[in-house]
PDB file of C-alpha atoms in Angstrom:
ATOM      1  CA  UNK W   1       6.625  14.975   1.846  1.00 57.00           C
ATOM      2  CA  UNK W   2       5.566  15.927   5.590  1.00 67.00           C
ATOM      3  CA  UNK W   3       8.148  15.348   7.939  1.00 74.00           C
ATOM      4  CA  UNK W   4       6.805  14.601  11.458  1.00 80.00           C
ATOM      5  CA  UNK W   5       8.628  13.777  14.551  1.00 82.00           C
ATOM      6  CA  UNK W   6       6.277  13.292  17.338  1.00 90.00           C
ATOM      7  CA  UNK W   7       6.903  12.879  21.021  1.00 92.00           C
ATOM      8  CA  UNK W   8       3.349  10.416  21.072  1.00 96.00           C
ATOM      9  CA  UNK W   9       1.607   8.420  19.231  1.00 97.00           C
ATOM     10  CA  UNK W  10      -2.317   7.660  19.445  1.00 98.00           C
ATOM     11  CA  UNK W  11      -3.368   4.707  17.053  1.00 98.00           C
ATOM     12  CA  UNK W  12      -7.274   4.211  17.264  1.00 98.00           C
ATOM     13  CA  UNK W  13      -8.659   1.057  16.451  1.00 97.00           C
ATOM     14  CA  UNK W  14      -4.924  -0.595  16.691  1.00 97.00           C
ATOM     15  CA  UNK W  15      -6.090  -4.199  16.337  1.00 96.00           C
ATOM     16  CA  UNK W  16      -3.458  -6.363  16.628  1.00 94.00           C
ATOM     17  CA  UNK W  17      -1.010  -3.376  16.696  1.00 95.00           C
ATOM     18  CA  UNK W  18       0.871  -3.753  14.091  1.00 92.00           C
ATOM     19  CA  UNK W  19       1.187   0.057  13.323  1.00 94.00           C
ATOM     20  CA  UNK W  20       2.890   0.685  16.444  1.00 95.00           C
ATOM     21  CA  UNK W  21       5.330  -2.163  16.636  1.00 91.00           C
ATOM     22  CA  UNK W  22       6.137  -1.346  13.335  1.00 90.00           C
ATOM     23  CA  UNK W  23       7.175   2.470  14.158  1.00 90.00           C
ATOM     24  CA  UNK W  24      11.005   2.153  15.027  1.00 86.00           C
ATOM     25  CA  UNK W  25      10.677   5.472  17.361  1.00 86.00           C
ATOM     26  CA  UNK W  26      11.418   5.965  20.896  1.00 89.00           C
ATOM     27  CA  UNK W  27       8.342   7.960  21.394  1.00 93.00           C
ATOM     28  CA  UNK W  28       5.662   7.160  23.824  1.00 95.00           C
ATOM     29  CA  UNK W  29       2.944   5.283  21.779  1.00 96.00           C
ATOM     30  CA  UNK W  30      -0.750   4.236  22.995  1.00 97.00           C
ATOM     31  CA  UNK W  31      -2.884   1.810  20.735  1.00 98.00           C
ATOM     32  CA  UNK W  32      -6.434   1.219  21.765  1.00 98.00           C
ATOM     33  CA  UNK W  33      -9.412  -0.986  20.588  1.00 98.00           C
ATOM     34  CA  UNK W  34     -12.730  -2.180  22.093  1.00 96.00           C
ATOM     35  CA  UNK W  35     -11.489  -6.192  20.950  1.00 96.00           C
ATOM     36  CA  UNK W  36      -9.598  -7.668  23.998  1.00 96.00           C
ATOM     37  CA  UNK W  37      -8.671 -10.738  21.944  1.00 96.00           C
ATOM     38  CA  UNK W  38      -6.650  -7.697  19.620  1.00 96.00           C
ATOM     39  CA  UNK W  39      -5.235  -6.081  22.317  1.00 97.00           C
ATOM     40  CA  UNK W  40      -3.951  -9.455  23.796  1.00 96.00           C
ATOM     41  CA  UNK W  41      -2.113  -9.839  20.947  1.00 94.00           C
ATOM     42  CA  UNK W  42      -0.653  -6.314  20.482  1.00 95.00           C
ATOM     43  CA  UNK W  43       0.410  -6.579  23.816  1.00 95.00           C
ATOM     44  CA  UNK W  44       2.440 -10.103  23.433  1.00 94.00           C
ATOM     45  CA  UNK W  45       4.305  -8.745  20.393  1.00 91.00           C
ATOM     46  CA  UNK W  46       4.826  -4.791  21.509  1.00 92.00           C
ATOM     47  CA  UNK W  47       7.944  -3.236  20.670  1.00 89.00           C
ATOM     48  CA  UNK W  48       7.311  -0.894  23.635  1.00 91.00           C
ATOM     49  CA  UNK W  49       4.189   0.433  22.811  1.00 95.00           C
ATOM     50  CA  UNK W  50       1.072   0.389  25.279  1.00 96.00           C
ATOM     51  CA  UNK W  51      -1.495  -1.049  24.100  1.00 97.00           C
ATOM     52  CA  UNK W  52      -4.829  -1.313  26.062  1.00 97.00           C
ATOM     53  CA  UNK W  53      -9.042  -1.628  25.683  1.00 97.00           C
ATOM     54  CA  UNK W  54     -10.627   1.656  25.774  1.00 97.00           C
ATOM     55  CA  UNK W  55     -12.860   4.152  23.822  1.00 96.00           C
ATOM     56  CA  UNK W  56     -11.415   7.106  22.911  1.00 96.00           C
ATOM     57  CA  UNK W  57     -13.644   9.041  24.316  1.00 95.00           C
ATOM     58  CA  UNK W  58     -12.290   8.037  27.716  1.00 95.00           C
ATOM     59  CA  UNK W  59      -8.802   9.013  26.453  1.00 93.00           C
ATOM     60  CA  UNK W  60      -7.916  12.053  28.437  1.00 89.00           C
ATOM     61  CA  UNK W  61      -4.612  13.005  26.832  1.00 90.00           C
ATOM     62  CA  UNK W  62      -3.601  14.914  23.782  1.00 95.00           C
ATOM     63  CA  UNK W  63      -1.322  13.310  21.663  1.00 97.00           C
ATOM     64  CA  UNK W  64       0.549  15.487  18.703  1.00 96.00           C
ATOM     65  CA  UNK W  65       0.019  12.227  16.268  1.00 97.00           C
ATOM     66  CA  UNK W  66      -3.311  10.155  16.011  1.00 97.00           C
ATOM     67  CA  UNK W  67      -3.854   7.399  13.854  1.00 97.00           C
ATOM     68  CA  UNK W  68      -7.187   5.818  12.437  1.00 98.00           C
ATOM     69  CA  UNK W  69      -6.487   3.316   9.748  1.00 97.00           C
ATOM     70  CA  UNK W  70      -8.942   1.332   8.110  1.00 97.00           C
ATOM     71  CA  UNK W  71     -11.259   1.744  10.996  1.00 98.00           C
ATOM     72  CA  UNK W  72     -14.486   4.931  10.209  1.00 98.00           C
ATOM     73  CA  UNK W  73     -15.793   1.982   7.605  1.00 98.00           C
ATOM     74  CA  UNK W  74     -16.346   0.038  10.752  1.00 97.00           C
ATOM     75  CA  UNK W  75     -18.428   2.624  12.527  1.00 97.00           C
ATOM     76  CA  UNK W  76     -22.454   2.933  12.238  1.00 97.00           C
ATOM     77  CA  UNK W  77     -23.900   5.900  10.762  1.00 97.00           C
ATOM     78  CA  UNK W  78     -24.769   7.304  13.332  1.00 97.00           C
ATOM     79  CA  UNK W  79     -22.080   7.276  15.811  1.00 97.00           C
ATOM     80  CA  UNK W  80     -19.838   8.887  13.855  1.00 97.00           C
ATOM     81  CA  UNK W  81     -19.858  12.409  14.678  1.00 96.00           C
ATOM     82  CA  UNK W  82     -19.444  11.425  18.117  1.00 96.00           C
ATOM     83  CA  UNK W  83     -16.630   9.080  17.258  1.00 97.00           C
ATOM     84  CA  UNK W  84     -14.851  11.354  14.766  1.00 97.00           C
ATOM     85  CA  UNK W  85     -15.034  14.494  17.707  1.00 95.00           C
ATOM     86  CA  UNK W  86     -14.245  12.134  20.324  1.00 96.00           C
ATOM     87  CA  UNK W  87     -10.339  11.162  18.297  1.00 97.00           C
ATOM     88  CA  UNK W  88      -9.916  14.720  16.304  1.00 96.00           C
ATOM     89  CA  UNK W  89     -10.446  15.996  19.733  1.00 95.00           C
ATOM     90  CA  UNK W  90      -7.500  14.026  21.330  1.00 97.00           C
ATOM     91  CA  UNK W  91      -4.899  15.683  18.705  1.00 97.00           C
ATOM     92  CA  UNK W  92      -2.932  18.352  20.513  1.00 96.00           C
ATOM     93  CA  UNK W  93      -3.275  21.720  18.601  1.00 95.00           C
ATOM     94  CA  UNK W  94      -1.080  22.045  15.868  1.00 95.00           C
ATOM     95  CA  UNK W  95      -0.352  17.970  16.135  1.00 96.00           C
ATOM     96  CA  UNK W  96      -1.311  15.761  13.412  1.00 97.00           C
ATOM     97  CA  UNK W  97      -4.533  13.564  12.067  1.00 97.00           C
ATOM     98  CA  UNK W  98      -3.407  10.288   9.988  1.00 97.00           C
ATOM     99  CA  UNK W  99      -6.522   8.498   8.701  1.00 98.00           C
ATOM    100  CA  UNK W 100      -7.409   5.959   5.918  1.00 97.00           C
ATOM    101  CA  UNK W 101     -10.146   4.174   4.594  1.00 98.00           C
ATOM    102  CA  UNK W 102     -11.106   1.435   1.933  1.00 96.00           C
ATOM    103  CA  UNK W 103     -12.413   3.940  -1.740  1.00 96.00           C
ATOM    104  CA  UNK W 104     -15.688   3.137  -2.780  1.00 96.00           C
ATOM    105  CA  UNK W 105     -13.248   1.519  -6.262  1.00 92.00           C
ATOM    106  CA  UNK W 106     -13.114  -1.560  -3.576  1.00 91.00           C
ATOM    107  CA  UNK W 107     -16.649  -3.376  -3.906  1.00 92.00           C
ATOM    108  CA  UNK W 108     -17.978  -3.541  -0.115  1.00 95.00           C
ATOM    109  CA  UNK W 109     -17.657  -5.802   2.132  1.00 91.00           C
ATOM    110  CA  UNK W 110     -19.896  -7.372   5.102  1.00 92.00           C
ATOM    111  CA  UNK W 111     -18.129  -6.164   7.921  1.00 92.00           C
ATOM    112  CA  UNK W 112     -17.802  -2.120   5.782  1.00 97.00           C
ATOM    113  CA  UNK W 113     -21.196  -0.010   6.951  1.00 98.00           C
ATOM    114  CA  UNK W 114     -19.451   2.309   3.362  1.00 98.00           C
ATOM    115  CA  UNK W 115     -16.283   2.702   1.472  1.00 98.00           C
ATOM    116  CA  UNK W 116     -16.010   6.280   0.601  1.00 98.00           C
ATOM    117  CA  UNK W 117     -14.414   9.037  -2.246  1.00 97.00           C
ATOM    118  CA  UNK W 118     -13.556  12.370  -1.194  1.00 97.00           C
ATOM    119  CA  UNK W 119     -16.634  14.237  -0.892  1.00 97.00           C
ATOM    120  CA  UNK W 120     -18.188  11.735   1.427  1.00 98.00           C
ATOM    121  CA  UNK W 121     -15.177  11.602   3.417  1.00 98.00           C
ATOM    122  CA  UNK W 122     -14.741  15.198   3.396  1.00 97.00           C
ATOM    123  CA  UNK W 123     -18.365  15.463   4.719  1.00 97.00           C
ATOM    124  CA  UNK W 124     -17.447  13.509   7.921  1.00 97.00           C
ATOM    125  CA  UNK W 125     -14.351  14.377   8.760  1.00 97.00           C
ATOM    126  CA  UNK W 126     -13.875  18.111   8.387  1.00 95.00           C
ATOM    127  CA  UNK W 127     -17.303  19.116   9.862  1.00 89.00           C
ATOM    128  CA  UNK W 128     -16.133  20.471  12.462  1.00 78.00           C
ATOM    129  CA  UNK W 129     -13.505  22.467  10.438  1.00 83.00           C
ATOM    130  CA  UNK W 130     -10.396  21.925  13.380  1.00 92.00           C
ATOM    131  CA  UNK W 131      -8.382  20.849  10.609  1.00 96.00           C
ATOM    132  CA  UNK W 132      -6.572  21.826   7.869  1.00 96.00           C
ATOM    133  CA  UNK W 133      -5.893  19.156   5.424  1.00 97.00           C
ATOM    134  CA  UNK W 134      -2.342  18.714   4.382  1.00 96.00           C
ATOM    135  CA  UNK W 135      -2.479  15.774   1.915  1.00 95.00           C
ATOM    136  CA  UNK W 136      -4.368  13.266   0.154  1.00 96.00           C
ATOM    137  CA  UNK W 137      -2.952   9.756  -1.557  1.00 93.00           C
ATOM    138  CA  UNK W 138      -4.886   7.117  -3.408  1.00 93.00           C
ATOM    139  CA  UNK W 139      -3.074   3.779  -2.763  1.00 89.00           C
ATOM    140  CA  UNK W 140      -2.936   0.272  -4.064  1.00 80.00           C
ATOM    141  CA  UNK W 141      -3.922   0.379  -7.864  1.00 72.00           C
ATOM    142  CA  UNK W 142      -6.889  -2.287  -8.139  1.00 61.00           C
ATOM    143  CA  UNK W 143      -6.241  -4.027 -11.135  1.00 59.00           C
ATOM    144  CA  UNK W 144      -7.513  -7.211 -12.946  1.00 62.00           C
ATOM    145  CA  UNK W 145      -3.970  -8.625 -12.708  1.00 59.00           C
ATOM    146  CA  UNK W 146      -2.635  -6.800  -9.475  1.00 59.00           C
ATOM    147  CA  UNK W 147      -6.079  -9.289  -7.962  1.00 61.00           C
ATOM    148  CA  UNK W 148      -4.904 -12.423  -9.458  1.00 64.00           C
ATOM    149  CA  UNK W 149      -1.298 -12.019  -8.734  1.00 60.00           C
ATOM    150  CA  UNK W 150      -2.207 -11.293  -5.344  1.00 59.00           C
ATOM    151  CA  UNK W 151      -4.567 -14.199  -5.011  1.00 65.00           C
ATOM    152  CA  UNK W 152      -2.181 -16.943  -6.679  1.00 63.00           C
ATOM    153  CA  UNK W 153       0.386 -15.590  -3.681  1.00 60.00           C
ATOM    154  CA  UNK W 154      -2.342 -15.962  -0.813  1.00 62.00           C
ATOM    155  CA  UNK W 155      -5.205 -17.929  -0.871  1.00 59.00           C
ATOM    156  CA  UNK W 156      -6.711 -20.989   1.694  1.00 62.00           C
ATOM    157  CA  UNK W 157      -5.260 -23.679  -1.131  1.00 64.00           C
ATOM    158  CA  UNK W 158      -1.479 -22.610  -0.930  1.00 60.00           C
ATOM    159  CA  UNK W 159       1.053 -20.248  -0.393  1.00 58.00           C
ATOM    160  CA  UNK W 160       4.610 -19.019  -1.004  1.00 57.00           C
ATOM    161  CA  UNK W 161       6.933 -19.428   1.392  1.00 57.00           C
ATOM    162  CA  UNK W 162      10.229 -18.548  -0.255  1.00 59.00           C
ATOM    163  CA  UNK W 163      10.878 -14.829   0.913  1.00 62.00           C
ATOM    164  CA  UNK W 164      12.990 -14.271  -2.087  1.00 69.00           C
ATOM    165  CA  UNK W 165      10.567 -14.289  -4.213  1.00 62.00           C
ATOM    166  CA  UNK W 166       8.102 -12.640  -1.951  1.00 57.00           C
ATOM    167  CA  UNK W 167      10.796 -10.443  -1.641  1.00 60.00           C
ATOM    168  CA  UNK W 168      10.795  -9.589  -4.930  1.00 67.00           C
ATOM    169  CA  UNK W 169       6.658  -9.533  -5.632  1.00 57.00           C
ATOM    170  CA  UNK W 170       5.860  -6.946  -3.115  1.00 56.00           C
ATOM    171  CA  UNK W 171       8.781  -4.782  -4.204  1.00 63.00           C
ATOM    172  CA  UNK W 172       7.594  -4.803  -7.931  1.00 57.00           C
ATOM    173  CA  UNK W 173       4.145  -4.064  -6.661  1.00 55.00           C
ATOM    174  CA  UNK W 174       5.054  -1.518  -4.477  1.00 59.00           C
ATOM    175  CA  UNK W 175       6.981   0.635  -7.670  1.00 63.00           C
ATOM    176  CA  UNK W 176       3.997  -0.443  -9.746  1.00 60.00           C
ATOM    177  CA  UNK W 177       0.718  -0.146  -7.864  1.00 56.00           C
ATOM    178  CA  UNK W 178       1.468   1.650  -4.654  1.00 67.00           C
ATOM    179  CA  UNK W 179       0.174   4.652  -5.986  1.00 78.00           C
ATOM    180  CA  UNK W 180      -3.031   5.206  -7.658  1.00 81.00           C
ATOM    181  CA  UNK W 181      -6.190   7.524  -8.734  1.00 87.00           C
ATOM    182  CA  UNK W 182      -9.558   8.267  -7.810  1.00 92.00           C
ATOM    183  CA  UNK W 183     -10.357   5.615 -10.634  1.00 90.00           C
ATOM    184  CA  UNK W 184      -8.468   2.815  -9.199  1.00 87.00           C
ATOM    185  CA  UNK W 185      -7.108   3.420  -5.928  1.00 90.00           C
ATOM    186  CA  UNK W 186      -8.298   1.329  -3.248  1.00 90.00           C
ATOM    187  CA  UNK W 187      -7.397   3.006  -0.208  1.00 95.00           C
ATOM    188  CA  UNK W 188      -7.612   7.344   0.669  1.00 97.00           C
ATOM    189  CA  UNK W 189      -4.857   8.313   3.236  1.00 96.00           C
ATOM    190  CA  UNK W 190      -5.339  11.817   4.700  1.00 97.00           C
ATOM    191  CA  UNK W 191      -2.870  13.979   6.654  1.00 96.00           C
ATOM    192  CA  UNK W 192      -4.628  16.754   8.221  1.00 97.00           C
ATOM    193  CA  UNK W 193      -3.243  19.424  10.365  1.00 96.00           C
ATOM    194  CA  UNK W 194      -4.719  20.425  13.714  1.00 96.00           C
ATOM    195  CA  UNK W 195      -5.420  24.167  13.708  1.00 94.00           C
ATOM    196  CA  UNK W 196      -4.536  26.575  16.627  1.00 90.00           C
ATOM    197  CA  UNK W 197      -7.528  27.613  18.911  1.00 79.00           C
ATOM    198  CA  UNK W 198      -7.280  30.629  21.217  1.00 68.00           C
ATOM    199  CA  UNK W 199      -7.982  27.986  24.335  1.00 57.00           C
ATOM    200  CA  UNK W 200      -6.436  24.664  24.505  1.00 49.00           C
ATOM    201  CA  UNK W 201      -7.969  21.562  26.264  1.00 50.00           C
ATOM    202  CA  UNK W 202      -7.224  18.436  27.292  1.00 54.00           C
ATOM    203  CA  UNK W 203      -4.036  17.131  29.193  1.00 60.00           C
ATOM    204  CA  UNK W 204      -0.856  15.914  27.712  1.00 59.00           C
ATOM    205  CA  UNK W 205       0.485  12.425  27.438  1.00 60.00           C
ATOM    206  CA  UNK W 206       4.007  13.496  28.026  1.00 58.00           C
TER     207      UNK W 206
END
């Protein structure tokens, strides 16, 4: 278990911000995304969080937490050694890199340029070798049953409204199939460590 208590919060690709109005901390938190319709709607629900449209790469702060969850799968080939210097570049030295992505168990989707297993996500992430990598989950078992339970609870047809026993699916699955393996885990969440360099850059967002 890492314990982190940051003074900021960077979440890349925040959507509808959900991350950061979920994080009960008074900390200063920024959530950016190039979808304005997403950032509308972070904004109208914030819990004090800022959220705005930007790139990162115009983000001129260093912030000692940075978040990219379920977003590289999103990127083009291409752009993502730019992309991946442009947010591993706004963690302060010695601050923290939280990322996830879908595994390549999870069969992809239209909107997914790749799911990924470790070496390929190794390969783009720790190129430029700023980071030391502190831990790696597999999470959400993908099971035959796990899918149909899931899909019996949600679908376009119906859905369950009683939060008692919504209550009670989602804590079962969480002690059952929060946790899984290379083999059936859906979903690789990293927490990497910036290094130390002998010259920082960058400002501060306190």
């Amino acid at each position: 278990v890492i314990n982190i208590n940051p003074s900021s919060i960077l979440d890349v690709g925040c959507g509808d911000g959900r991350l950061l109005n979920s994080i009960n901390l008074n900390v200063k938190k920024l959530g950016v995304d190039l979808s304005e319709e997403a950032i509308k709607f972070a904004n109208a629900f914030s819990t004090g969080a800022v959220f705005k449209v930007a790139d990162v790469a115009n983000i001129d702060f260093d912030f000692e937490v940075v978040t990219l969850i379920e977003v590289l799968e999103h990127v083009p080939d291409d752009y993502i050694p730019i992309f991946l210097s442009n947010v591993i570049g706004s963690v302060k030295e010695g601050g923290y890199f939280i990322i996830s992505v879908p595994s390549d168990v999870v069969p992809l989707t239209e909107k997914h340029y790749r799911h990924y297993n470790s070496q390929l996500l190794t390969e783009q992430v720790e190129v430029n070798n700023d980071l030391e990598l502190l831990t790696e989950d597999w999470v959400y078992r993908e099971t035959f049953f796990s899918k149909i339970v899931i899909k019996l609870l949600e679908n376009k047809y119906w859905g369950i409204n009683s939060s008692s026993i919504l209550h009670k699916f989602w804590n079962w699955h969480q002690k059952n199939y929060s946790l899984g393996s290379p083999k059936d885990g859906a979903h690789i969440v990293r927490v990497y460590k910036k290094k130390y360099m002998e010259k920082s850059s960058g400002g501060s967002f306190d």
